[in-house]
Amino acid sequence: MHPIVSLEGRTIVVTGAGQGIGKAIVETVVALGGNAIAVDLNGDTLKAVAAQQPEGRVLAVQGSVADAALADRAVADGVARFGAVHGLVNNAGIIRPAMIEKMTDPQWQDVIDVHLTGSFYWTRAAGRHMVERAKAGDTTGGSIVNISSDAGRKGSIGQINYAAAKAGLLAMSMTAAREWGRYNIRANSVCFGVVETPMTEVVRGEKFRDGMLAQIPMGRWSTPDEAGKAVCFLLSDGASYVTGQHLGVNGGFHISL
């Protein structure tokens, strides 16, 4: 019997791979037999992630995800190194919190550039390669996973930029699923609640902790490892007929039809 979740022989691009969820995804991809193209702005953390994995299994790419040329180059380098790119995880993210009336133009634009525009650049770059493979007769297909958030479905006080970008990723997933389904390319979103990462330190702090946990039926935060496993399921053939969907991985923080 074949394992339900395997990435044997697959190559996955992971942005924001230097820490937190991205790091956990890279580790899980490699553990499941795949190769990773790990992308991050921080070269030091990126090198550390690559060094922790078996030699030759991780290609480290340093730079900003908001650089369209970097996306094209990283996919091309990954194809040259591993033969093909089979998956993409748009995970890179930043926060620039402020109430609406106090938010500056740079605070708005920085978050949109990284979360939304950057994800478009990487989706376009990886998707072009996957479509070309399909047109050449390769039936392997591909899988794109956009890391969204419950903030994109509910809104988030003090983060209109982040919530708007994450909502945009839901539409990006659905559109890619519709356009590329005929090429066996799937696109889905994962909506996390609160994961134990540096980005969520404030909401997990003393001021907000009890109130946040009271809204989570499972009564705890998610670990990065749990987050990585959910993403890798969508990357694998275990989710071969799943596309255009939004998977909530949040301990019940957001429950809807």
Short mmCIF file of C-alpha atoms in Angstrom, two decimals:
data_model
loop_
_atom_site.label_atom_id
_atom_site.label_comp_id
_atom_site.label_asym_id
_atom_site.label_seq_id
_atom_site.Cartn_x
_atom_site.Cartn_y
_atom_site.Cartn_z
CA MET A 1 0.00 0.00 0.00
CA HIS A 2 1.36 3.41 -0.96
CA PRO A 3 1.63 6.05 1.78
CA ILE A 4 -1.19 8.60 1.71
CA VAL A 5 1.23 11.52 1.99
CA SER A 6 4.50 11.32 0.10
CA LEU A 7 6.61 13.88 -1.74
CA GLU A 8 9.13 11.36 -3.06
CA GLY A 9 10.85 12.80 -6.11
CA ARG A 10 9.00 16.12 -5.89
CA THR A 11 10.58 19.56 -5.67
CA ILE A 12 8.78 22.27 -3.71
CA VAL A 13 9.46 26.01 -3.57
CA VAL A 14 8.91 27.41 -0.07
CA THR A 15 9.06 31.15 0.53
CA GLY A 16 9.71 32.56 3.99
CA ALA A 17 11.66 29.38 4.71
CA GLY A 18 14.11 30.75 7.27
CA GLN A 19 11.97 30.30 10.38
CA GLY A 20 8.59 29.34 11.79
CA ILE A 21 6.08 27.74 9.46
CA GLY A 22 8.34 27.96 6.42
CA LYS A 23 11.18 26.17 8.16
CA ALA A 24 8.79 23.46 9.34
CA ILE A 25 7.47 23.01 5.79
CA VAL A 26 10.99 22.57 4.41
CA GLU A 27 11.76 19.99 7.09
CA THR A 28 8.56 18.07 6.36
CA VAL A 29 9.05 18.20 2.59
CA VAL A 30 12.50 16.63 2.94
CA ALA A 31 11.27 14.09 5.51
CA LEU A 32 8.60 12.99 3.02
CA GLY A 33 11.21 12.37 0.31
CA GLY A 34 11.12 15.68 -1.53
CA ASN A 35 13.56 18.44 -2.36
CA ALA A 36 13.07 22.06 -1.32
CA ILE A 37 13.91 25.39 -2.89
CA ALA A 38 14.04 27.48 0.27
CA VAL A 39 13.60 31.24 -0.17
CA ASP A 40 14.14 33.88 2.49
CA LEU A 41 15.36 37.46 2.89
CA ASN A 42 17.59 36.51 5.82
CA GLY A 43 20.63 34.71 4.49
CA ASP A 44 21.90 33.53 7.87
CA THR A 45 18.71 31.74 8.92
CA LEU A 46 18.35 30.37 5.41
CA LYS A 47 21.81 28.82 5.48
CA ALA A 48 21.05 27.30 8.89
CA VAL A 49 17.87 25.67 7.58
CA ALA A 50 19.68 24.21 4.57
CA ALA A 51 22.58 22.96 6.71
CA GLN A 52 20.20 20.98 8.92
CA GLN A 53 18.97 18.89 5.97
CA PRO A 54 20.73 16.11 4.03
CA GLU A 55 23.27 17.43 1.56
CA GLY A 56 21.87 18.27 -1.85
CA ARG A 57 18.22 18.26 -0.83
CA VAL A 58 17.77 22.01 -0.28
CA LEU A 59 18.58 24.84 -2.68
CA ALA A 60 18.85 28.10 -0.72
CA VAL A 61 17.74 31.29 -2.50
CA GLN A 62 18.22 34.60 -0.70
CA GLY A 63 16.19 37.66 -1.61
CA SER A 64 12.87 39.45 -1.43
CA VAL A 65 9.74 37.62 -2.55
CA ALA A 66 8.53 40.96 -3.92
CA ASP A 67 11.23 40.71 -6.62
CA ALA A 68 9.65 39.26 -9.76
CA ALA A 69 13.03 38.53 -11.35
CA LEU A 70 14.07 36.52 -8.29
CA ALA A 71 10.97 34.34 -8.61
CA ASP A 72 11.73 33.57 -12.25
CA ARG A 73 15.38 32.88 -11.49
CA ALA A 74 14.69 30.67 -8.49
CA VAL A 75 12.30 28.45 -10.47
CA ALA A 76 14.81 28.20 -13.34
CA ASP A 77 17.63 27.35 -10.92
CA GLY A 78 15.45 24.77 -9.22
CA VAL A 79 14.63 23.12 -12.53
CA ALA A 80 18.32 23.07 -13.44
CA ARG A 81 19.21 21.53 -10.07
CA PHE A 82 16.39 19.04 -9.55
CA GLY A 83 14.87 18.57 -13.01
CA ALA A 84 11.46 20.12 -12.34
CA VAL A 85 9.38 22.10 -9.85
CA HIS A 86 6.24 20.35 -8.67
CA GLY A 87 4.96 22.56 -5.89
CA LEU A 88 4.95 26.06 -4.42
CA VAL A 89 4.15 27.32 -0.95
CA ASN A 90 3.61 31.08 -0.75
CA ASN A 91 4.42 31.45 2.93
CA ALA A 92 6.58 34.60 3.27
CA GLY A 93 4.96 37.27 5.37
CA ILE A 94 5.41 40.42 7.42
CA ILE A 95 3.18 42.51 9.66
CA ARG A 96 2.96 46.29 9.94
CA PRO A 97 0.09 46.79 12.41
CA ALA A 98 -1.82 50.04 12.83
CA MET A 99 -5.42 51.13 13.13
CA ILE A 100 -6.94 52.21 9.82
CA GLU A 101 -6.84 55.94 10.50
CA LYS A 102 -3.21 55.76 11.59
CA MET A 103 -1.86 53.41 8.94
CA THR A 104 0.73 54.98 6.65
CA ASP A 105 1.06 54.36 2.93
CA PRO A 106 4.36 52.45 3.41
CA GLN A 107 2.78 50.23 6.10
CA TRP A 108 -0.03 49.34 3.71
CA GLN A 109 2.18 48.84 0.68
CA ASP A 110 4.90 46.78 2.39
CA VAL A 111 2.41 44.15 3.49
CA ILE A 112 0.58 44.06 0.17
CA ASP A 113 3.90 43.76 -1.71
CA VAL A 114 5.09 40.76 0.30
CA HIS A 115 1.88 38.83 0.90
CA LEU A 116 -0.15 39.50 -2.23
CA THR A 117 2.01 40.85 -5.05
CA GLY A 118 4.92 38.61 -4.08
CA SER A 119 2.67 35.55 -4.05
CA PHE A 120 1.48 36.47 -7.53
CA TYR A 121 5.06 36.67 -8.81
CA TRP A 122 5.92 33.21 -7.44
CA THR A 123 2.62 31.69 -8.58
CA ARG A 124 3.21 33.03 -12.08
CA ALA A 125 6.81 31.80 -12.21
CA ALA A 126 6.06 28.30 -10.89
CA GLY A 127 2.82 28.04 -12.82
CA ARG A 128 4.44 28.86 -16.15
CA HIS A 129 6.89 26.00 -15.64
CA MET A 130 4.15 23.57 -14.60
CA VAL A 131 1.98 24.50 -17.58
CA GLU A 132 4.92 24.06 -19.96
CA ARG A 133 5.58 20.59 -18.54
CA ALA A 134 1.92 19.68 -18.96
CA LYS A 135 1.84 20.88 -22.56
CA ALA A 136 4.92 18.76 -23.23
CA GLY A 137 3.04 15.67 -22.08
CA ASP A 138 4.10 15.47 -18.43
CA THR A 139 1.05 14.40 -16.41
CA THR A 140 2.66 14.93 -12.99
CA GLY A 141 0.92 18.26 -12.57
CA GLY A 142 1.63 20.50 -9.62
CA SER A 143 0.29 21.97 -6.41
CA ILE A 144 0.27 25.55 -5.15
CA VAL A 145 -0.52 26.29 -1.52
CA ASN A 146 -1.10 29.87 -0.44
CA ILE A 147 -0.70 30.55 3.25
CA SER A 148 -3.68 32.71 4.11
CA SER A 149 -5.15 33.34 7.55
CA ASP A 150 -8.39 33.48 9.45
CA ALA A 151 -7.77 37.24 9.34
CA GLY A 152 -8.55 37.06 5.62
CA ARG A 153 -11.97 35.54 6.36
CA LYS A 154 -12.92 37.49 9.51
CA GLY A 155 -10.95 40.74 9.38
CA SER A 156 -8.40 41.72 12.01
CA ILE A 157 -8.41 44.84 14.16
CA GLY A 158 -5.25 46.86 13.60
CA GLN A 159 -4.25 44.87 10.51
CA ILE A 160 -6.35 46.00 7.56
CA ASN A 161 -3.31 45.56 5.30
CA TYR A 162 -2.67 41.99 6.44
CA ALA A 163 -6.35 40.97 6.38
CA ALA A 164 -6.86 42.43 2.91
CA ALA A 165 -3.77 40.66 1.56
CA LYS A 166 -4.78 37.34 3.09
CA ALA A 167 -8.30 37.67 1.64
CA GLY A 168 -6.70 38.33 -1.73
CA LEU A 169 -4.78 35.06 -1.47
CA LEU A 170 -8.06 33.15 -1.19
CA ALA A 171 -9.16 34.62 -4.52
CA MET A 172 -5.73 33.92 -6.03
CA SER A 173 -6.04 30.26 -5.10
CA MET A 174 -9.53 29.96 -6.57
CA THR A 175 -8.56 31.69 -9.80
CA ALA A 176 -5.43 29.58 -10.31
CA ALA A 177 -7.49 26.45 -9.62
CA ARG A 178 -9.97 27.41 -12.34
CA GLU A 179 -7.37 28.43 -14.93
CA TRP A 180 -4.92 25.57 -14.44
CA GLY A 181 -7.10 22.63 -13.46
CA ARG A 182 -6.95 21.28 -17.00
CA TYR A 183 -3.18 20.94 -16.59
CA ASN A 184 -3.57 18.95 -13.36
CA ILE A 185 -2.26 21.92 -11.39
CA ARG A 186 -4.06 22.36 -8.09
CA ALA A 187 -4.21 25.54 -6.00
CA ASN A 188 -5.47 25.77 -2.43
CA SER A 189 -5.20 27.99 0.62
CA VAL A 190 -4.44 27.17 4.22
CA CYS A 191 -5.90 29.48 6.83
CA PHE A 192 -4.02 29.32 10.09
CA GLY A 193 -5.24 30.69 13.38
CA VAL A 194 -2.40 31.32 15.82
CA VAL A 195 0.81 29.36 15.24
CA GLU A 196 3.73 29.51 17.67
CA THR A 197 6.07 31.66 15.57
CA PRO A 198 7.90 34.96 16.09
CA MET A 199 5.18 36.75 14.11
CA THR A 200 2.51 35.85 16.67
CA GLU A 201 4.45 36.73 19.83
CA VAL A 202 2.26 39.77 20.56
CA VAL A 203 -1.09 37.96 20.41
CA ARG A 204 0.35 35.10 22.44
CA GLY A 205 1.64 37.52 25.05
CA GLU A 206 0.14 38.25 28.46
CA LYS A 207 -2.14 41.05 27.21
CA PHE A 208 -4.05 38.95 24.65
CA ARG A 209 -3.30 35.33 25.57
CA ASP A 210 -6.36 34.44 27.66
CA GLY A 211 -8.81 36.16 25.35
CA MET A 212 -7.39 34.46 22.28
CA LEU A 213 -7.26 31.00 23.82
CA ALA A 214 -10.87 31.36 24.96
CA GLN A 215 -11.88 31.58 21.28
CA ILE A 216 -10.05 28.37 20.31
CA PRO A 217 -12.08 25.21 21.11
CA MET A 218 -8.91 23.10 21.31
CA GLY A 219 -7.54 25.56 23.87
CA ARG A 220 -3.99 25.84 22.55
CA TRP A 221 -1.84 27.33 19.80
CA SER A 222 -0.75 25.37 16.75
CA THR A 223 2.86 24.25 16.50
CA PRO A 224 4.85 24.96 13.31
CA ASP A 225 5.16 21.20 12.82
CA GLU A 226 1.36 20.81 12.73
CA ALA A 227 1.17 23.65 10.23
CA GLY A 228 3.80 22.05 8.00
CA LYS A 229 2.04 18.70 7.92
CA ALA A 230 -1.23 20.24 6.76
CA VAL A 231 0.53 22.10 3.95
CA CYS A 232 2.39 19.00 2.81
CA PHE A 233 -0.86 17.05 2.63
CA LEU A 234 -2.13 19.55 0.06
CA LEU A 235 1.17 19.32 -1.83
CA SER A 236 0.92 15.53 -2.04
CA ASP A 237 -1.15 13.14 -4.14
CA GLY A 238 -3.19 12.50 -1.02
CA ALA A 239 -5.02 15.68 -2.03
CA SER A 240 -5.06 14.86 -5.76
CA TYR A 241 -8.72 15.90 -6.20
CA VAL A 242 -8.62 18.92 -3.92
CA THR A 243 -8.35 22.33 -5.59
CA GLY A 244 -9.72 25.83 -5.09
CA GLN A 245 -10.34 25.10 -1.40
CA HIS A 246 -9.50 26.86 1.85
CA LEU A 247 -8.35 24.54 4.63
CA GLY A 248 -8.73 25.92 8.14
CA VAL A 249 -5.93 24.74 10.44
CA ASN A 250 -6.85 26.68 13.54
CA GLY A 251 -8.03 24.43 16.37
CA GLY A 252 -11.62 25.59 15.67
CA PHE A 253 -10.85 29.31 15.97
CA HIS A 254 -12.92 29.89 12.82
CA ILE A 255 -15.71 27.44 12.01
CA SER A 256 -18.10 27.88 9.10
CA LEU A 257 -19.92 25.99 6.36
#
